[in-house]
Amino acid sequence: MMMRMVLQRLGIGIATLFVVSVIVFVITSILPGDVADIILGQSATPETLAALRAELGMDQPWYIRYFSWLGNLASGDLGISKAGGASISSLIDSRIWNTLIMAGMVSLISIPISIVLGLWAAMHPGTRLDRIVTFGTLSTISVPEFFIATIMVLIFAVKLKWLPATLYLTGNENWSELLKAMAMPMITLVIVVSAQMIRMTRAGILNVMSSPYIEMAILKGVPRKRIILRHALYNAIGPIVNVIALNLAYLVSGVVIVETIFSYPGLAKLMIDGVQTRDLPLVQACAMIFCAVYVILILLADIASILSNPRLRHPK
Amino acid sequence: MEKEVLVEVKDLRISATSDEGVEIPIVKGVDFNIHKGEVVALIGESGSGKTTISLASLAYTKPGLHFAGGEVKLRGDDLLSMDPLKQRSIRGAKVAYLAQSAAATFNPALTIGEQVTESAVLHGILDQEAATKRAEELYEALELPDPQLIGNRYPHQVSGGQLQRLMAAMALCGKPDLMVLDEPTTALDVTTQIEVLKAFKKVIHEENSAAIYVTHDLAVVAQIADHIVVLYSGEVMEQGPADQIINRPQHAYTKRLMEAVRPKPIAGLGTDVGAEHNRDTDNLEVREVTAGYGGNVNGEPKIPILKDINVSVKNGHVVGVIGESGCGKSTLARVMAGMLPAARGDIILDGEKLEGSLQDRKLSELQKVQFVFQMADTALNPKQLIGNIIGRPLEFYHGLKGKEKHAKVSEILEMVELPPEFASRYPMELSGGQKQRINLARSLAATPEVLLCDEVTSALDSIVGANVIKLLTNLRDKTGVSFVFISHDLSTVASFADEIVVLYAGRVVEQGPTDEVLVPPFHPYTRLLISSVPEMRIGWLEDTMQKREMAVGISRGVEMTSVGCPFYNRCPMAMDGTCNTTIPPILKLNDGHEISCHLTLDQLNEVEADTRRTLDAAEA
Amino acid sequence: MSEVIKNEDEILAKLDAFAELPDAPPKRKLKLSWVGKLASLVVIFWLVIVAIGPSISPHHEMDMDGDDSFMVAHDNEYGSFYLGTDHLGRDTLSRVLYGARNTIGIALLATLLAYSMGITLGILAAVKGGWIDMIISRINDAILALPSIMLGLIVIAALGSSVPILIGLAGVIYATSVFRIARALAQDIMVQDFVEAAHARGERIWWIIKSEVLPNAIMPLATDFGLRLVFVVLFISSLSFLGLGIQPPASDWGSMVRENLAGLSGGIDLDGNTVTSYAAIWPALAIASFTIAINLIVDDISAKSGGSLAKKMI
């Protein structure tokens, strides 16, 4: 039963990836109209247009182009960047690790913080500290990421002068320099992601806390600590794991803003540059990577909530 | 000799605080005592404060309430003024709580065993090993299957009746001085209720534990209580020994409560129908209907609910449909109303065949057959004024508008005994009984020929429900409407219906005039139902357990079968090789009384005489 | 012996006269805490600015009247610059006031678009069911499978950015979540007994939608409108911040933050010293005050749950 549901979700996940690739392809390759026209612009003559179209495969029907693009994508050939003609794979390769390292560090810091704070707030609802946490996190999720980032710059770079406002990495930095460079974007992302996670963890626990079985535990004389850690947490674990996965997916959009504002040389910055110069092959490739990560994380969230459901784990 | 006083409740006051900060008293100075080994029943209708009072013995109030005065002394120590840590050490150790719904109070993520032993181990009463052993003994005493293994299971893996008994084990594991039982059998079917009641009574007796039993059901109280406290709106109306309260009630309110208890379902209760309505023609007829859900495969529903049903409703008659939950009573009404098209068979109204589904029926046909939903709470749109709710059928079927409609709405409100001002209220502003009347009024506004009432009194307090039944009787006499009255409560059906249809697992096992169905010979299932209806008589539980059908009938569940008799697995007279293989024939008796059974009339009569002898022997 | 006999007549009179207590007190008015009231004032303030902002601005949003870039507050022959100037010497206060119309106005239009699409399709899917529901729901799932910012980025990469594209884009992206909510709500309501009663009466589907479904869906949808508006404001201002939203020289809070970031460490005071210019902070605060206020109101009117039992733990 449970295995079947997990497999079913996996199947849906693969189908979703496929659909996402179609959407990305349609928007970036068909919506803009004639790419050859865009590339050549004013200098286009009918002959050069035809030649470029043939070179780009534009004379083929769209589904053939789609499948050849998908095939190339799967084999790691991401095409050639319009700007500079560099291979997209090599462009991405140099950037993707920066983004992954940052996302990893942010997760490592924010997950424990969020769970502890969320649990703590749920255990003491209505106290002053709970209200501060609630108000603080609500405010944080209400404002754009760039607002947090701007405030960070104002405090740490302009007023305290501890950290650089923007950075220009050459790739030869040692660890401490790299860490200093990453500090501001990381702090920003940790704040943004944790706020959401704290709220959802707190809400998840409180939701469980209003169940009749919690009242029963109180009436059985079970101490507060055990009620939270055994009775409530065991039921909230599914929602919480779900929250974590969802918020790591949320990092995708946070990363875009943060890398831009701090000029952090990651994948998102590469993509934004691509959008600004309308380098469609590059945008296509980056978008597919981000979307794939997003879909996979959502899938993990889904599977986690199946695995943590006692009714499914212990069937009749 | 007076027994030792265990709990002393003195001038207990509990209040709620409204949004505006105004204090609203909920419990207004209640006094009573509980002696060692005594079961004290708190009875009252919703809003009487009975649950709130019972929780006070755990020094607990529901969120939003607080103690406003008085004391609750356990062996002389006041629980309410105790230090919170000490209060915690009382809960689950000295005083244990059993809630109404075990399904909701068991934590779905932990094993049953952990939850049953948790409180005994946490309070240091027993170590884990001893607690597990004690739990197993309790499982055995409560007649639960597989006592050694059931503790390893999760709550969703056992049945509702079992879970209810497991909750008793959870309460008893730490050997408490006092158990608080909050309506522990209310949500159960009658046959399951008996089984649970029996188990509770047995362990309370064996453990010599005192108990507070909270319920609205006087018949249940009569079986289990030593002392009864009658509550209304947070005050004690009357209290005294069970025998005195039940047999010689003093207070008018207690008497009123007693009146609302339906008498035992026996012959002679069905009223004679006024001659002017009694045209003895079929008003609505159900012929060979098979129905179910999930679409049809080869003319058979994927999930079958009803099988080969034949029922006819005569003009101006009340047909009561009875059966346990899941037997298909509501489905039958839905098929009649056209909300669920039958897979096979016909519905005939005034001699005309009706189309199966709503879309294909004519407006005049829809108007003639009206369905009254069980829960007025969900059947009335919360965003519509009562006037619009009742006015819509008037406008829709009869084209009434403006003043005319308004006048008619007032008239209909009067018919259901509500003031005309109610037209400008929202459903939220009405009580449960009033909402149910509006629900009825909407159907009456269509001026139907047949009213299908689906459990219209089950969600109501007994006095309110009794009033609704009185209203229905009046309406029938005044309007000549035919009723199909569906209920799980045999007593209610018996007091109102002219004919009774007994459904079991989607089949009619017995039907006929009320007076015929309620006297022997019975179908074995009808007998089980009749024997399971609690009587307001001390000692009834013990008596009824003597009966042969109880031993087999109450501990087994309903199984849908496609061959043979569906009641086979619960029938004390079942014949292997016949009952489980062949569909039973229909035994035709007087006045259209029909029993669907393999036994002959003589055999059925013989069983009856046998039961009589057993009972007489037990009495002697 | 019976101990207590109380006011029998009174109680019986109550029972006879239908003095049954109503299940709920008469309609509760919408009550806001002081935080909620304050937040409402902030939201109303910004909505007024959307309406009259340009007419009360001391300068035009595009006039480079200031004495220099990133100047602190000062006066000159063109008037007063209460919040200083931006990177092109334009009046920051005027641009914040003008920007309200672009940022909030466009977001409102996009949210309204999302709502009209989402509710129509959601109710259609819930009421019709079957293959119509299948098709709309699958398309919806497909759009939801992409992070909204990614979808925004690739569409802008393909089509460029303009106000109609932004409104359409945000409208479509957020229509997906409105669709989900409206569909779920309508499905919940459609299986309620009172809708079934209407069906059984023979009512037409339009009457059912109009009289039974919509009145019950309107409050939850209204609450959600606030949340959705916040998301759209954040979405559009983030795109603007990336330089992909509302295009210069029009003022918009998101792009104003981006344009003036350099001023944080590069402002000039009246004596020509380098100081902090807050030209980037004011529009950021404007967005924050608007979005936080809406969320606070929504938080205030949403039912609070769960906390009460937790207080009972010892």
JSON list of C-alpha atoms in Angstrom, two decimals, chain B residues 23-141:
[
{"chain": "B", "resi": 23, "resn": "GLU", "atom": "CA", "xyz": [-18.07, 36.30, 33.18]},
{"chain": "B", "resi": 24, "resn": "ILE", "atom": "CA", "xyz": [-20.79, 33.78, 32.24]},
{"chain": "B", "resi": 25, "resn": "PRO", "atom": "CA", "xyz": [-21.55, 31.16, 34.90]},
{"chain": "B", "resi": 26, "resn": "ILE", "atom": "CA", "xyz": [-21.69, 27.64, 33.48]},
{"chain": "B", "resi": 27, "resn": "VAL", "atom": "CA", "xyz": [-21.85, 25.61, 36.68]},
{"chain": "B", "resi": 28, "resn": "LYS", "atom": "CA", "xyz": [-23.73, 27.41, 39.44]},
{"chain": "B", "resi": 29, "resn": "GLY", "atom": "CA", "xyz": [-22.97, 25.84, 42.78]},
{"chain": "B", "resi": 30, "resn": "VAL", "atom": "CA", "xyz": [-23.17, 22.07, 42.61]},
{"chain": "B", "resi": 31, "resn": "ASP", "atom": "CA", "xyz": [-22.88, 19.69, 45.57]},
{"chain": "B", "resi": 32, "resn": "PHE", "atom": "CA", "xyz": [-22.66, 15.92, 45.60]},
{"chain": "B", "resi": 33, "resn": "ASN", "atom": "CA", "xyz": [-20.60, 13.12, 47.13]},
{"chain": "B", "resi": 34, "resn": "ILE", "atom": "CA", "xyz": [-19.13, 9.94, 45.76]},
{"chain": "B", "resi": 35, "resn": "HIS", "atom": "CA", "xyz": [-18.58, 7.00, 48.09]},
{"chain": "B", "resi": 36, "resn": "LYS", "atom": "CA", "xyz": [-16.03, 4.26, 47.62]},
{"chain": "B", "resi": 37, "resn": "GLY", "atom": "CA", "xyz": [-17.09, 1.72, 45.01]},
{"chain": "B", "resi": 38, "resn": "GLU", "atom": "CA", "xyz": [-20.09, 3.79, 43.98]},
{"chain": "B", "resi": 39, "resn": "VAL", "atom": "CA", "xyz": [-21.13, 4.82, 40.47]},
{"chain": "B", "resi": 40, "resn": "VAL", "atom": "CA", "xyz": [-22.61, 8.32, 40.39]},
{"chain": "B", "resi": 41, "resn": "ALA", "atom": "CA", "xyz": [-24.40, 9.33, 37.21]},
{"chain": "B", "resi": 42, "resn": "LEU", "atom": "CA", "xyz": [-24.58, 12.94, 36.09]},
{"chain": "B", "resi": 43, "resn": "ILE", "atom": "CA", "xyz": [-27.51, 13.22, 33.72]},
{"chain": "B", "resi": 44, "resn": "GLY", "atom": "CA", "xyz": [-28.78, 16.17, 31.76]},
{"chain": "B", "resi": 45, "resn": "GLU", "atom": "CA", "xyz": [-29.17, 17.52, 28.28]},
{"chain": "B", "resi": 46, "resn": "SER", "atom": "CA", "xyz": [-26.63, 19.53, 26.32]},
{"chain": "B", "resi": 47, "resn": "GLY", "atom": "CA", "xyz": [-25.78, 22.71, 28.17]},
{"chain": "B", "resi": 48, "resn": "SER", "atom": "CA", "xyz": [-26.44, 21.17, 31.56]},
{"chain": "B", "resi": 49, "resn": "GLY", "atom": "CA", "xyz": [-22.75, 21.34, 32.48]},
{"chain": "B", "resi": 50, "resn": "LYS", "atom": "CA", "xyz": [-22.42, 17.63, 33.15]},
{"chain": "B", "resi": 51, "resn": "THR", "atom": "CA", "xyz": [-19.12, 17.14, 31.33]},
{"chain": "B", "resi": 52, "resn": "THR", "atom": "CA", "xyz": [-17.70, 20.34, 32.82]},
{"chain": "B", "resi": 53, "resn": "ILE", "atom": "CA", "xyz": [-18.54, 19.12, 36.33]},
{"chain": "B", "resi": 54, "resn": "SER", "atom": "CA", "xyz": [-17.06, 15.70, 35.70]},
{"chain": "B", "resi": 55, "resn": "LEU", "atom": "CA", "xyz": [-13.79, 17.21, 34.51]},
{"chain": "B", "resi": 56, "resn": "ALA", "atom": "CA", "xyz": [-13.55, 19.23, 37.70]},
{"chain": "B", "resi": 57, "resn": "SER", "atom": "CA", "xyz": [-12.73, 15.98, 39.49]},
{"chain": "B", "resi": 58, "resn": "LEU", "atom": "CA", "xyz": [-9.48, 16.02, 37.51]},
{"chain": "B", "resi": 59, "resn": "ALA", "atom": "CA", "xyz": [-8.93, 19.67, 38.43]},
{"chain": "B", "resi": 60, "resn": "TYR", "atom": "CA", "xyz": [-9.37, 20.45, 34.75]},
{"chain": "B", "resi": 61, "resn": "THR", "atom": "CA", "xyz": [-11.55, 22.80, 32.77]},
{"chain": "B", "resi": 62, "resn": "LYS", "atom": "CA", "xyz": [-11.93, 22.98, 29.00]},
{"chain": "B", "resi": 63, "resn": "PRO", "atom": "CA", "xyz": [-10.05, 25.93, 27.46]},
{"chain": "B", "resi": 64, "resn": "GLY", "atom": "CA", "xyz": [-12.05, 29.12, 27.94]},
{"chain": "B", "resi": 65, "resn": "LEU", "atom": "CA", "xyz": [-13.52, 28.03, 31.27]},
{"chain": "B", "resi": 66, "resn": "HIS", "atom": "CA", "xyz": [-12.20, 28.55, 34.78]},
{"chain": "B", "resi": 67, "resn": "PHE", "atom": "CA", "xyz": [-13.07, 27.58, 38.34]},
{"chain": "B", "resi": 68, "resn": "ALA", "atom": "CA", "xyz": [-14.98, 30.38, 40.01]},
{"chain": "B", "resi": 69, "resn": "GLY", "atom": "CA", "xyz": [-15.46, 28.85, 43.43]},
{"chain": "B", "resi": 70, "resn": "GLY", "atom": "CA", "xyz": [-16.19, 25.85, 45.59]},
{"chain": "B", "resi": 71, "resn": "GLU", "atom": "CA", "xyz": [-14.09, 22.77, 46.14]},
{"chain": "B", "resi": 72, "resn": "VAL", "atom": "CA", "xyz": [-13.66, 19.21, 44.93]},
{"chain": "B", "resi": 73, "resn": "LYS", "atom": "CA", "xyz": [-12.13, 17.11, 47.70]},
{"chain": "B", "resi": 74, "resn": "LEU", "atom": "CA", "xyz": [-10.55, 13.77, 47.02]},
{"chain": "B", "resi": 75, "resn": "ARG", "atom": "CA", "xyz": [-10.02, 11.94, 50.33]},
{"chain": "B", "resi": 76, "resn": "GLY", "atom": "CA", "xyz": [-10.18, 15.30, 52.06]},
{"chain": "B", "resi": 77, "resn": "ASP", "atom": "CA", "xyz": [-7.66, 17.19, 49.86]},
{"chain": "B", "resi": 78, "resn": "ASP", "atom": "CA", "xyz": [-9.08, 19.97, 47.74]},
{"chain": "B", "resi": 79, "resn": "LEU", "atom": "CA", "xyz": [-8.05, 19.37, 44.12]},
{"chain": "B", "resi": 80, "resn": "LEU", "atom": "CA", "xyz": [-8.83, 22.86, 42.85]},
{"chain": "B", "resi": 81, "resn": "SER", "atom": "CA", "xyz": [-6.49, 24.72, 45.18]},
{"chain": "B", "resi": 82, "resn": "MET", "atom": "CA", "xyz": [-3.65, 22.24, 44.74]},
{"chain": "B", "resi": 83, "resn": "ASP", "atom": "CA", "xyz": [-0.29, 23.13, 43.28]},
{"chain": "B", "resi": 84, "resn": "PRO", "atom": "CA", "xyz": [-0.34, 22.33, 39.49]},
{"chain": "B", "resi": 85, "resn": "LEU", "atom": "CA", "xyz": [2.39, 19.69, 39.81]},
{"chain": "B", "resi": 86, "resn": "LYS", "atom": "CA", "xyz": [0.34, 17.92, 42.43]},
{"chain": "B", "resi": 87, "resn": "GLN", "atom": "CA", "xyz": [-2.75, 18.17, 40.24]},
{"chain": "B", "resi": 88, "resn": "ARG", "atom": "CA", "xyz": [-0.78, 16.46, 37.50]},
{"chain": "B", "resi": 89, "resn": "SER", "atom": "CA", "xyz": [0.18, 13.65, 39.85]},
{"chain": "B", "resi": 90, "resn": "ILE", "atom": "CA", "xyz": [-3.54, 13.07, 40.53]},
{"chain": "B", "resi": 91, "resn": "ARG", "atom": "CA", "xyz": [-4.57, 12.92, 36.86]},
{"chain": "B", "resi": 92, "resn": "GLY", "atom": "CA", "xyz": [-4.36, 9.44, 35.43]},
{"chain": "B", "resi": 93, "resn": "ALA", "atom": "CA", "xyz": [-3.17, 8.05, 38.78]},
{"chain": "B", "resi": 94, "resn": "LYS", "atom": "CA", "xyz": [-5.91, 8.72, 41.32]},
{"chain": "B", "resi": 95, "resn": "VAL", "atom": "CA", "xyz": [-8.58, 9.90, 38.88]},
{"chain": "B", "resi": 96, "resn": "ALA", "atom": "CA", "xyz": [-8.81, 8.56, 35.32]},
{"chain": "B", "resi": 97, "resn": "TYR", "atom": "CA", "xyz": [-10.85, 9.85, 32.40]},
{"chain": "B", "resi": 98, "resn": "LEU", "atom": "CA", "xyz": [-12.70, 8.02, 29.60]},
{"chain": "B", "resi": 99, "resn": "ALA", "atom": "CA", "xyz": [-13.85, 10.20, 26.74]},
{"chain": "B", "resi": 100, "resn": "GLN", "atom": "CA", "xyz": [-16.85, 9.90, 24.46]},
{"chain": "B", "resi": 101, "resn": "SER", "atom": "CA", "xyz": [-14.94, 9.09, 21.31]},
{"chain": "B", "resi": 102, "resn": "ALA", "atom": "CA", "xyz": [-12.09, 6.65, 21.75]},
{"chain": "B", "resi": 103, "resn": "ALA", "atom": "CA", "xyz": [-11.24, 7.03, 18.07]},
{"chain": "B", "resi": 104, "resn": "ALA", "atom": "CA", "xyz": [-10.33, 10.67, 18.69]},
{"chain": "B", "resi": 105, "resn": "THR", "atom": "CA", "xyz": [-8.68, 10.26, 22.07]},
{"chain": "B", "resi": 106, "resn": "PHE", "atom": "CA", "xyz": [-6.19, 7.60, 21.10]},
{"chain": "B", "resi": 107, "resn": "ASN", "atom": "CA", "xyz": [-3.05, 9.07, 19.59]},
{"chain": "B", "resi": 108, "resn": "PRO", "atom": "CA", "xyz": [-2.81, 7.65, 16.05]},
{"chain": "B", "resi": 109, "resn": "ALA", "atom": "CA", "xyz": [0.99, 7.63, 16.03]},
{"chain": "B", "resi": 110, "resn": "LEU", "atom": "CA", "xyz": [1.62, 5.56, 19.17]},
{"chain": "B", "resi": 111, "resn": "THR", "atom": "CA", "xyz": [0.86, 1.91, 19.89]},
{"chain": "B", "resi": 112, "resn": "ILE", "atom": "CA", "xyz": [-2.15, 1.04, 22.01]},
{"chain": "B", "resi": 113, "resn": "GLY", "atom": "CA", "xyz": [0.06, -0.68, 24.58]},
{"chain": "B", "resi": 114, "resn": "GLU", "atom": "CA", "xyz": [2.21, 2.41, 25.12]},
{"chain": "B", "resi": 115, "resn": "GLN", "atom": "CA", "xyz": [-0.84, 4.57, 25.63]},
{"chain": "B", "resi": 116, "resn": "VAL", "atom": "CA", "xyz": [-2.58, 2.15, 27.97]},
{"chain": "B", "resi": 117, "resn": "THR", "atom": "CA", "xyz": [0.43, 1.77, 30.26]},
{"chain": "B", "resi": 118, "resn": "GLU", "atom": "CA", "xyz": [1.81, 5.30, 29.89]},
{"chain": "B", "resi": 119, "resn": "SER", "atom": "CA", "xyz": [0.11, 6.90, 32.83]},
{"chain": "B", "resi": 120, "resn": "ALA", "atom": "CA", "xyz": [0.75, 4.05, 35.27]},
{"chain": "B", "resi": 121, "resn": "VAL", "atom": "CA", "xyz": [4.45, 4.04, 34.40]},
{"chain": "B", "resi": 122, "resn": "LEU", "atom": "CA", "xyz": [4.86, 7.84, 34.37]},
{"chain": "B", "resi": 123, "resn": "HIS", "atom": "CA", "xyz": [3.31, 8.16, 37.79]},
{"chain": "B", "resi": 124, "resn": "GLY", "atom": "CA", "xyz": [5.56, 5.42, 39.12]},
{"chain": "B", "resi": 125, "resn": "ILE", "atom": "CA", "xyz": [2.65, 3.19, 40.06]},
{"chain": "B", "resi": 126, "resn": "LEU", "atom": "CA", "xyz": [3.99, 0.22, 38.09]},
{"chain": "B", "resi": 127, "resn": "ASP", "atom": "CA", "xyz": [7.15, -0.45, 36.13]},
{"chain": "B", "resi": 128, "resn": "GLN", "atom": "CA", "xyz": [6.80, -1.01, 32.40]},
{"chain": "B", "resi": 129, "resn": "GLU", "atom": "CA", "xyz": [6.82, -4.79, 32.70]},
{"chain": "B", "resi": 130, "resn": "ALA", "atom": "CA", "xyz": [4.20, -4.91, 35.45]},
{"chain": "B", "resi": 131, "resn": "ALA", "atom": "CA", "xyz": [2.08, -2.35, 33.65]},
{"chain": "B", "resi": 132, "resn": "THR", "atom": "CA", "xyz": [2.12, -4.37, 30.44]},
{"chain": "B", "resi": 133, "resn": "LYS", "atom": "CA", "xyz": [1.11, -7.44, 32.41]},
{"chain": "B", "resi": 134, "resn": "ARG", "atom": "CA", "xyz": [-1.70, -5.56, 34.12]},
{"chain": "B", "resi": 135, "resn": "ALA", "atom": "CA", "xyz": [-2.85, -4.22, 30.75]},
{"chain": "B", "resi": 136, "resn": "GLU", "atom": "CA", "xyz": [-3.04, -7.76, 29.40]},
{"chain": "B", "resi": 137, "resn": "GLU", "atom": "CA", "xyz": [-5.16, -8.81, 32.36]},
{"chain": "B", "resi": 138, "resn": "LEU", "atom": "CA", "xyz": [-7.47, -5.90, 31.75]},
{"chain": "B", "resi": 139, "resn": "TYR", "atom": "CA", "xyz": [-7.75, -6.74, 28.04]},
{"chain": "B", "resi": 140, "resn": "GLU", "atom": "CA", "xyz": [-8.80, -10.19, 29.08]},
{"chain": "B", "resi": 141, "resn": "ALA", "atom": "CA", "xyz": [-11.31, -8.92, 31.62]}
]
